[in-house]
mmCIF file of N, CA and C in Angstrom:
data_model
loop_
_atom_site.group_PDB
_atom_site.id
_atom_site.type_symbol
_atom_site.label_atom_id
_atom_site.label_comp_id
_atom_site.label_asym_id
_atom_site.label_seq_id
_atom_site.Cartn_x
_atom_site.Cartn_y
_atom_site.Cartn_z
ATOM 1 N N UNK U 273 -17.639 6.315 9.916
ATOM 2 C CA UNK U 273 -17.584 5.678 9.855
ATOM 3 C C UNK U 273 -16.062 4.787 9.336
ATOM 4 N N UNK U 274 -14.886 4.427 10.079
ATOM 5 C CA UNK U 274 -14.125 3.513 9.006
ATOM 6 C C UNK U 274 -13.963 2.253 9.507
ATOM 7 N N UNK U 275 -14.403 1.957 7.903
ATOM 8 C CA UNK U 275 -14.218 -0.198 8.650
ATOM 9 C C UNK U 275 -13.098 -0.410 8.625
ATOM 10 N N UNK U 276 -12.121 0.253 8.802
ATOM 11 C CA UNK U 276 -10.577 -0.672 9.058
ATOM 12 C C UNK U 276 -10.016 -0.528 10.439
ATOM 13 N N UNK U 277 -10.682 0.286 11.379
ATOM 14 C CA UNK U 277 -10.098 0.622 12.379
ATOM 15 C C UNK U 277 -10.348 -0.725 13.074
ATOM 16 N N UNK U 278 -10.983 -0.854 12.563
ATOM 17 C CA UNK U 278 -11.714 -2.269 14.399
ATOM 18 C C UNK U 278 -10.562 -3.481 14.227
ATOM 19 N N UNK U 279 -10.259 -3.269 12.591
ATOM 20 C CA UNK U 279 -8.494 -4.484 12.199
ATOM 21 C C UNK U 279 -7.435 -4.087 13.201
ATOM 22 N N UNK U 280 -7.446 -3.123 14.365
ATOM 23 C CA UNK U 280 -5.606 -2.413 14.795
ATOM 24 C C UNK U 280 -6.139 -3.252 15.840
ATOM 25 N N UNK U 281 -7.535 -4.042 16.366
ATOM 26 C CA UNK U 281 -6.742 -5.572 17.610
ATOM 27 C C UNK U 281 -6.191 -7.030 17.320
ATOM 28 N N UNK U 282 -5.628 -6.678 16.062
ATOM 29 C CA UNK U 282 -4.936 -7.784 15.650
ATOM 30 C C UNK U 282 -3.814 -7.420 15.829
ATOM 31 N N UNK U 283 -3.510 -9.453 16.423
ATOM 32 C CA UNK U 283 -2.176 -9.512 16.681
ATOM 33 C C UNK U 283 -1.021 -8.756 15.541
ATOM 34 N N UNK U 284 -0.174 -8.409 16.373
ATOM 35 C CA UNK U 284 1.596 -7.941 15.518
ATOM 36 C C UNK U 284 0.867 -8.217 13.847
ATOM 37 N N UNK U 285 1.525 -9.298 14.280
ATOM 38 C CA UNK U 285 2.489 -10.625 13.004
ATOM 39 C C UNK U 285 0.980 -10.623 11.795
ATOM 40 N N UNK U 286 -0.210 -10.276 12.542
ATOM 41 C CA UNK U 286 -1.109 -10.132 11.173
ATOM 42 C C UNK U 286 -1.105 -8.467 10.727
ATOM 43 N N UNK U 287 -0.175 -7.618 11.141
ATOM 44 C CA UNK U 287 -0.519 -6.271 10.807
ATOM 45 C C UNK U 287 0.744 -6.047 9.419
ATOM 46 N N UNK U 288 1.852 -6.808 9.067
ATOM 47 C CA UNK U 288 2.854 -7.139 8.596
ATOM 48 C C UNK U 288 1.940 -7.131 6.607
ATOM 49 N N UNK U 289 2.660 -6.505 5.164
ATOM 50 C CA UNK U 289 1.310 -6.772 4.578
ATOM 51 C C UNK U 289 1.634 -7.984 4.295
ATOM 52 N N UNK U 290 2.432 -9.013 4.477
ATOM 53 C CA UNK U 290 3.282 -10.050 4.059
ATOM 54 C C UNK U 290 1.851 -11.342 4.282
ATOM 55 N N UNK U 291 1.631 -10.883 5.898
ATOM 56 C CA UNK U 291 0.761 -11.851 6.956
ATOM 57 C C UNK U 291 -0.771 -11.822 5.779
ATOM 58 N N UNK U 292 -0.871 -10.450 6.316
ATOM 59 C CA UNK U 292 -1.862 -9.658 5.257
ATOM 60 C C UNK U 292 -2.697 -10.529 3.519
ATOM 61 N N UNK U 293 -1.739 -10.097 3.616
ATOM 62 C CA UNK U 293 -1.382 -10.697 1.779
ATOM 63 C C UNK U 293 -1.834 -12.467 1.272
ATOM 64 N N UNK U 294 -1.023 -12.905 1.832
ATOM 65 C CA UNK U 294 -1.768 -13.967 2.170
ATOM 66 C C UNK U 294 -2.646 -15.314 3.405
ATOM 67 N N UNK U 295 -2.884 -14.197 4.521
ATOM 68 C CA UNK U 295 -3.920 -14.311 5.341
ATOM 69 C C UNK U 295 -5.089 -13.674 4.315
ATOM 70 N N UNK U 296 -5.345 -12.906 3.243
ATOM 71 C CA UNK U 296 -5.996 -12.605 2.158
ATOM 72 C C UNK U 296 -6.616 -13.839 1.165
ATOM 73 N N UNK U 297 -5.839 -14.628 0.990
ATOM 74 C CA UNK U 297 -6.106 -15.789 0.114
ATOM 75 C C UNK U 297 -6.632 -16.616 0.914
ATOM 76 N N UNK U 298 -7.078 -17.022 2.292
ATOM 77 C CA UNK U 298 -7.287 -18.388 2.576
ATOM 78 C C UNK U 298 -10.100 -17.723 2.873
ATOM 79 N N UNK U 299 -9.737 -18.448 2.850
ATOM 80 C CA UNK U 299 -11.986 -18.163 3.178
ATOM 81 C C UNK U 299 -11.486 -18.016 4.817
ATOM 82 N N UNK U 300 -13.098 -17.704 5.211
ATOM 83 C CA UNK U 300 -13.663 -17.277 6.245
ATOM 84 C C UNK U 300 -13.172 -15.314 6.628
ATOM 85 N N UNK U 301 -14.173 -15.099 7.997
ATOM 86 C CA UNK U 301 -13.820 -13.773 8.131
ATOM 87 C C UNK U 301 -13.326 -13.334 8.123
ATOM 88 N N UNK U 302 -12.088 -14.127 9.041
ATOM 89 C CA UNK U 302 -10.801 -13.328 8.946
ATOM 90 C C UNK U 302 -10.177 -12.876 7.919
ATOM 91 N N UNK U 303 -10.495 -13.931 6.911
ATOM 92 C CA UNK U 303 -9.513 -13.420 5.904
ATOM 93 C C UNK U 303 -9.942 -12.445 4.967
ATOM 94 N N UNK U 304 -11.314 -12.297 5.267
ATOM 95 C CA UNK U 304 -12.697 -11.346 3.983
ATOM 96 C C UNK U 304 -11.908 -9.668 4.953
ATOM 97 N N UNK U 305 -11.602 -9.614 6.375
ATOM 98 C CA UNK U 305 -11.561 -7.853 6.523
ATOM 99 C C UNK U 305 -9.711 -7.978 5.777
ATOM 100 N N UNK U 306 -8.667 -8.826 5.960
ATOM 101 C CA UNK U 306 -7.563 -8.844 5.735
ATOM 102 C C UNK U 306 -7.958 -8.674 3.854
ATOM 103 N N UNK U 307 -8.438 -9.206 3.836
ATOM 104 C CA UNK U 307 -9.170 -8.751 2.449
ATOM 105 C C UNK U 307 -8.815 -7.179 1.970
ATOM 106 N N UNK U 308 -9.941 -7.087 2.549
ATOM 107 C CA UNK U 308 -9.685 -5.485 2.825
ATOM 108 C C UNK U 308 -9.296 -4.705 3.168
ATOM 109 N N UNK U 309 -7.737 -4.990 4.555
ATOM 110 C CA UNK U 309 -6.627 -4.147 4.207
ATOM 111 C C UNK U 309 -6.688 -4.221 3.004
ATOM 112 N N UNK U 310 -5.567 -4.917 2.518
ATOM 113 C CA UNK U 310 -4.818 -5.452 1.695
ATOM 114 C C UNK U 310 -6.136 -4.080 0.466
ATOM 115 N N UNK U 311 -6.764 -3.970 -0.128
ATOM 116 C CA UNK U 311 -7.731 -3.764 -1.106
ATOM 117 C C UNK U 311 -7.561 -2.386 -0.533
ATOM 118 N N UNK U 312 -7.853 -2.104 0.707
ATOM 119 C CA UNK U 312 -7.664 -0.962 1.481
ATOM 120 C C UNK U 312 -5.944 0.472 0.776
ATOM 121 N N UNK U 313 -5.130 -0.980 1.025
ATOM 122 C CA UNK U 313 -3.828 -0.184 1.347
ATOM 123 C C UNK U 313 -2.889 0.115 -0.587
ATOM 124 N N UNK U 314 -4.025 -1.212 -1.089
ATOM 125 C CA UNK U 314 -3.843 -1.012 -2.447
ATOM 126 C C UNK U 314 -4.414 -0.104 -3.568
ATOM 127 N N UNK U 315 -5.606 1.061 -2.858
ATOM 128 C CA UNK U 315 -6.274 2.053 -2.917
ATOM 129 C C UNK U 315 -5.034 2.688 -2.059
ATOM 130 N N UNK U 316 -4.833 3.099 -2.086
ATOM 131 C CA UNK U 316 -4.292 3.936 -0.842
ATOM 132 C C UNK U 316 -2.611 4.409 -1.772
ATOM 133 N N UNK U 317 -1.812 3.310 -1.895
ATOM 134 C CA UNK U 317 -0.865 3.569 -2.555
ATOM 135 C C UNK U 317 -1.260 4.024 -4.230
ATOM 136 N N UNK U 318 -1.732 3.706 -4.644
ATOM 137 C CA UNK U 318 -2.371 3.843 -6.547
ATOM 138 C C UNK U 318 -2.991 5.467 -6.317
ATOM 139 N N UNK U 319 -3.801 6.029 -4.666
ATOM 140 C CA UNK U 319 -3.709 6.924 -4.713
ATOM 141 C C UNK U 319 -3.046 8.204 -4.290
ATOM 142 N N UNK U 320 -1.982 7.576 -3.372
ATOM 143 C CA UNK U 320 -0.693 8.592 -3.519
ATOM 144 C C UNK U 320 0.633 8.854 -4.868
ATOM 145 N N UNK U 321 0.263 7.686 -5.799
ATOM 146 C CA UNK U 321 1.255 7.655 -7.488
ATOM 147 C C UNK U 321 -0.256 8.479 -7.610
ATOM 148 N N UNK U 322 -0.831 8.489 -7.618
ATOM 149 C CA UNK U 322 -1.368 9.545 -8.313
ATOM 150 C C UNK U 322 -1.719 11.212 -7.979
ATOM 151 N N UNK U 323 -1.419 11.247 -6.587
ATOM 152 C CA UNK U 323 -1.282 12.628 -5.814
ATOM 153 C C UNK U 323 0.312 13.949 -6.502
ATOM 154 N N UNK U 324 1.340 12.190 -6.913
ATOM 155 C CA UNK U 324 2.325 12.803 -6.938
ATOM 156 C C UNK U 324 2.737 13.337 -8.497
ATOM 157 N N UNK U 325 1.977 12.595 -8.906
ATOM 158 C CA UNK U 325 2.402 13.181 -10.490
ATOM 159 C C UNK U 325 3.171 14.394 -10.654
ATOM 160 N N UNK U 326 2.655 14.780 -12.337
ATOM 161 C CA UNK U 326 3.157 16.051 -12.637
ATOM 162 C C UNK U 326 2.535 16.578 -12.120
ATOM 163 N N UNK U 327 2.123 17.390 -12.755
ATOM 164 C CA UNK U 327 0.408 18.268 -12.834
ATOM 165 C C UNK U 327 1.033 19.621 -14.394
ATOM 166 N N UNK U 328 0.357 20.684 -14.543
ATOM 167 C CA UNK U 328 0.770 21.675 -15.400
ATOM 168 C C UNK U 328 1.931 22.959 -14.826
ATOM 169 N N UNK U 329 2.387 22.731 -13.532
ATOM 170 C CA UNK U 329 2.923 22.961 -13.365
ATOM 171 C C UNK U 329 4.288 22.579 -12.987
ATOM 172 N N UNK U 330 4.530 21.381 -12.920
ATOM 173 C CA UNK U 330 5.426 20.973 -13.291
ATOM 174 C C UNK U 330 5.555 19.739 -11.926
ATOM 175 N N UNK U 331 6.318 19.840 -11.135
ATOM 176 C CA UNK U 331 6.606 18.432 -10.758
ATOM 177 C C UNK U 331 6.642 18.659 -9.112
ATOM 178 N N UNK U 332 5.747 17.971 -8.783
ATOM 179 C CA UNK U 332 5.232 18.191 -6.769
ATOM 180 C C UNK U 332 5.783 18.495 -5.689
ATOM 181 N N UNK U 333 7.479 19.202 -5.745
ATOM 182 C CA UNK U 333 7.929 18.628 -4.946
ATOM 183 C C UNK U 333 7.854 18.409 -3.438
ATOM 184 N N UNK U 334 6.899 19.383 -3.155
ATOM 185 C CA UNK U 334 6.683 19.667 -1.956
ATOM 186 C C UNK U 334 5.759 18.455 -1.002
ATOM 187 N N UNK U 335 4.652 18.000 -1.920
ATOM 188 C CA UNK U 335 3.619 17.551 -1.973
ATOM 189 C C UNK U 335 4.627 15.609 -2.050
ATOM 190 N N UNK U 336 5.596 15.406 -2.638
ATOM 191 C CA UNK U 336 6.533 14.005 -3.074
ATOM 192 C C UNK U 336 7.108 13.887 -1.814
ATOM 193 N N UNK U 337 7.146 14.696 -1.232
ATOM 194 C CA UNK U 337 7.745 15.184 0.296
ATOM 195 C C UNK U 337 7.701 14.047 1.012
ATOM 196 N N UNK U 338 6.425 14.462 0.988
ATOM 197 C CA UNK U 338 5.358 14.119 2.237
ATOM 198 C C UNK U 338 4.824 13.037 1.860
ATOM 199 N N UNK U 339 4.121 12.504 1.120
ATOM 200 C CA UNK U 339 4.094 11.510 1.183
ATOM 201 C C UNK U 339 5.535 10.414 0.574
ATOM 202 N N UNK U 340 6.240 10.944 0.346
ATOM 203 C CA UNK U 340 8.638 9.518 0.875
ATOM 204 C C UNK U 340 8.473 9.281 1.859
ATOM 205 N N UNK U 341 7.447 10.879 2.619
ATOM 206 C CA UNK U 341 7.757 9.991 4.476
ATOM 207 C C UNK U 341 6.858 9.375 4.670
ATOM 208 N N UNK U 342 5.920 9.110 4.581
ATOM 209 C CA UNK U 342 4.181 8.661 4.732
ATOM 210 C C UNK U 342 4.666 6.746 4.173
ATOM 211 N N UNK U 343 5.488 6.831 3.206
ATOM 212 C CA UNK U 343 5.298 5.588 1.902
ATOM 213 C C UNK U 343 7.220 5.679 1.770
ATOM 214 N N UNK U 344 7.955 4.924 2.971
ATOM 215 C CA UNK U 344 9.560 5.067 2.266
ATOM 216 C C UNK U 344 10.449 3.778 1.629
ATOM 217 N N UNK U 345 11.333 4.786 0.636
ATOM 218 C CA UNK U 345 11.745 3.338 -0.068
ATOM 219 C C UNK U 345 12.150 2.395 0.764
ATOM 220 N N UNK U 346 12.566 2.147 1.111
ATOM 221 C CA UNK U 346 13.194 0.477 1.515
ATOM 222 C C UNK U 346 12.149 -0.462 1.740
ATOM 223 N N UNK U 347 9.860 0.106 2.188
ATOM 224 C CA UNK U 347 9.218 -0.462 2.368
ATOM 225 C C UNK U 347 8.848 -1.351 1.417
ATOM 226 N N UNK U 348 8.743 -0.091 -0.733
ATOM 227 C CA UNK U 348 8.901 -0.232 -1.566
ATOM 228 C C UNK U 348 9.630 -1.540 -2.547
ATOM 229 N N UNK U 349 10.622 -1.434 -1.877
ATOM 230 C CA UNK U 349 12.099 -2.591 -2.224
ATOM 231 C C UNK U 349 11.530 -3.610 -1.515
ATOM 232 N N UNK U 350 11.265 -4.209 -0.449
ATOM 233 C CA UNK U 350 10.822 -4.655 -0.146
ATOM 234 C C UNK U 350 9.374 -5.853 -0.688
ATOM 235 N N UNK U 351 8.511 -5.007 -0.238
ATOM 236 C CA UNK U 351 6.950 -5.207 -1.964
ATOM 237 C C UNK U 351 7.885 -5.661 -2.616
ATOM 238 N N UNK U 352 8.613 -5.290 -3.732
ATOM 239 C CA UNK U 352 9.456 -6.067 -4.970
ATOM 240 C C UNK U 352 9.970 -6.883 -4.931
ATOM 241 N N UNK U 353 10.009 -6.978 -3.060
ATOM 242 C CA UNK U 353 11.117 -8.489 -3.017
ATOM 243 C C UNK U 353 10.273 -9.869 -2.286
ATOM 244 N N UNK U 354 9.490 -9.115 -2.218
ATOM 245 C CA UNK U 354 8.371 -10.990 -1.942
ATOM 246 C C UNK U 354 8.010 -10.573 -2.986
ATOM 247 N N UNK U 355 7.705 -11.632 -3.365
ATOM 248 C CA UNK U 355 7.011 -12.575 -3.465
ATOM 249 C C UNK U 355 5.923 -13.730 -3.485
ATOM 250 N N UNK U 356 5.492 -13.369 -2.063
ATOM 251 C CA UNK U 356 4.266 -13.681 -1.012
ATOM 252 C C UNK U 356 2.458 -12.661 -1.244
ATOM 253 N N UNK U 357 3.895 -11.994 -2.382
ATOM 254 C CA UNK U 357 2.734 -10.566 -2.531
ATOM 255 C C UNK U 357 1.857 -10.472 -3.984
ATOM 256 N N UNK U 358 0.841 -9.978 -4.340
ATOM 257 C CA UNK U 358 0.252 -10.378 -5.095
ATOM 258 C C UNK U 358 0.538 -9.537 -6.472
ATOM 259 N N UNK U 359 0.326 -9.809 -7.741
ATOM 260 C CA UNK U 359 1.179 -8.792 -8.272
ATOM 261 C C UNK U 359 0.448 -7.319 -8.286
ATOM 262 N N UNK U 360 -1.142 -7.865 -8.438
ATOM 263 C CA UNK U 360 -1.154 -6.144 -8.722
ATOM 264 C C UNK U 360 -1.060 -4.942 -8.047
ATOM 265 N N UNK U 361 -0.896 -6.102 -6.259
ATOM 266 C CA UNK U 361 0.332 -4.727 -5.198
ATOM 267 C C UNK U 361 1.417 -4.815 -5.708
ATOM 268 N N UNK U 362 2.798 -5.287 -6.121
ATOM 269 C CA UNK U 362 3.945 -4.910 -6.866
ATOM 270 C C UNK U 362 3.699 -4.038 -7.641
ATOM 271 N N UNK U 363 2.672 -4.304 -8.587
ATOM 272 C CA UNK U 363 2.884 -3.087 -9.648
ATOM 273 C C UNK U 363 2.868 -1.812 -9.224
ATOM 274 N N UNK U 364 1.398 -1.474 -7.837
ATOM 275 C CA UNK U 364 1.325 -0.812 -8.052
ATOM 276 C C UNK U 364 2.773 0.281 -7.050
ATOM 277 N N UNK U 365 3.188 -0.708 -6.888
ATOM 278 C CA UNK U 365 4.082 -0.263 -6.092
ATOM 279 C C UNK U 365 5.057 -0.298 -7.010
ATOM 280 N N UNK U 366 5.570 -0.576 -7.939
ATOM 281 C CA UNK U 366 5.641 0.164 -9.261
ATOM 282 C C UNK U 366 6.380 1.654 -9.816
ATOM 283 N N UNK U 367 4.687 1.662 -9.842
ATOM 284 C CA UNK U 367 4.142 3.033 -10.402
ATOM 285 C C UNK U 367 4.311 4.153 -9.443
ATOM 286 N N UNK U 368 4.039 3.502 -7.824
ATOM 287 C CA UNK U 368 4.587 4.434 -6.860
ATOM 288 C C UNK U 368 5.085 5.292 -7.012
ATOM 289 N N UNK U 369 6.348 3.973 -7.067
ATOM 290 C CA UNK U 369 8.525 4.228 -7.575
ATOM 291 C C UNK U 369 7.895 5.180 -8.260
ATOM 292 N N UNK U 370 7.974 4.742 -9.222
ATOM 293 C CA UNK U 370 8.087 5.985 -10.086
ATOM 294 C C UNK U 370 7.670 7.020 -10.102
ATOM 295 N N UNK U 371 6.636 7.481 -10.053
ATOM 296 C CA UNK U 371 5.839 8.874 -9.422
ATOM 297 C C UNK U 371 6.833 9.684 -7.646
ATOM 298 N N UNK U 372 7.146 8.654 -7.572
ATOM 299 C CA UNK U 372 8.311 9.554 -5.826
ATOM 300 C C UNK U 372 8.291 9.038 -6.213
ATOM 301 N N UNK U 373 9.690 8.490 -6.618
ATOM 302 C CA UNK U 373 11.305 8.839 -6.525
ATOM 303 C C UNK U 373 12.467 8.673 -7.386
ATOM 304 N N UNK U 374 11.659 8.285 -8.789
ATOM 305 C CA UNK U 374 11.701 8.852 -9.988
ATOM 306 C C UNK U 374 11.793 10.042 -10.859
ATOM 307 N N UNK U 375 13.109 10.896 -10.918
ATOM 308 C CA UNK U 375 12.449 12.493 -11.935
ATOM 309 C C UNK U 375 12.638 12.481 -13.100
#
């Protein structure tokens, strides 16, 4: 069972990353769910960055193209420009940019 599937019934404004990060800093049941969503996003980003790192055979261009379709460059840039996001998220976005977009 996916613990994040029940978050889909949240209002659309809560599905934005900045709103999730802001709500995760508050106390209460809803903030716990938002912290879980934010942690899930960060861990997913770390996983994608790890998958894109060069292996023994070199750069993984096919995989990188698939990952770039999932997380476009404009979303990464927006995350870096947004001061309301936690530093550890912004750090992971930098790492993702380095392996997925910088050759």
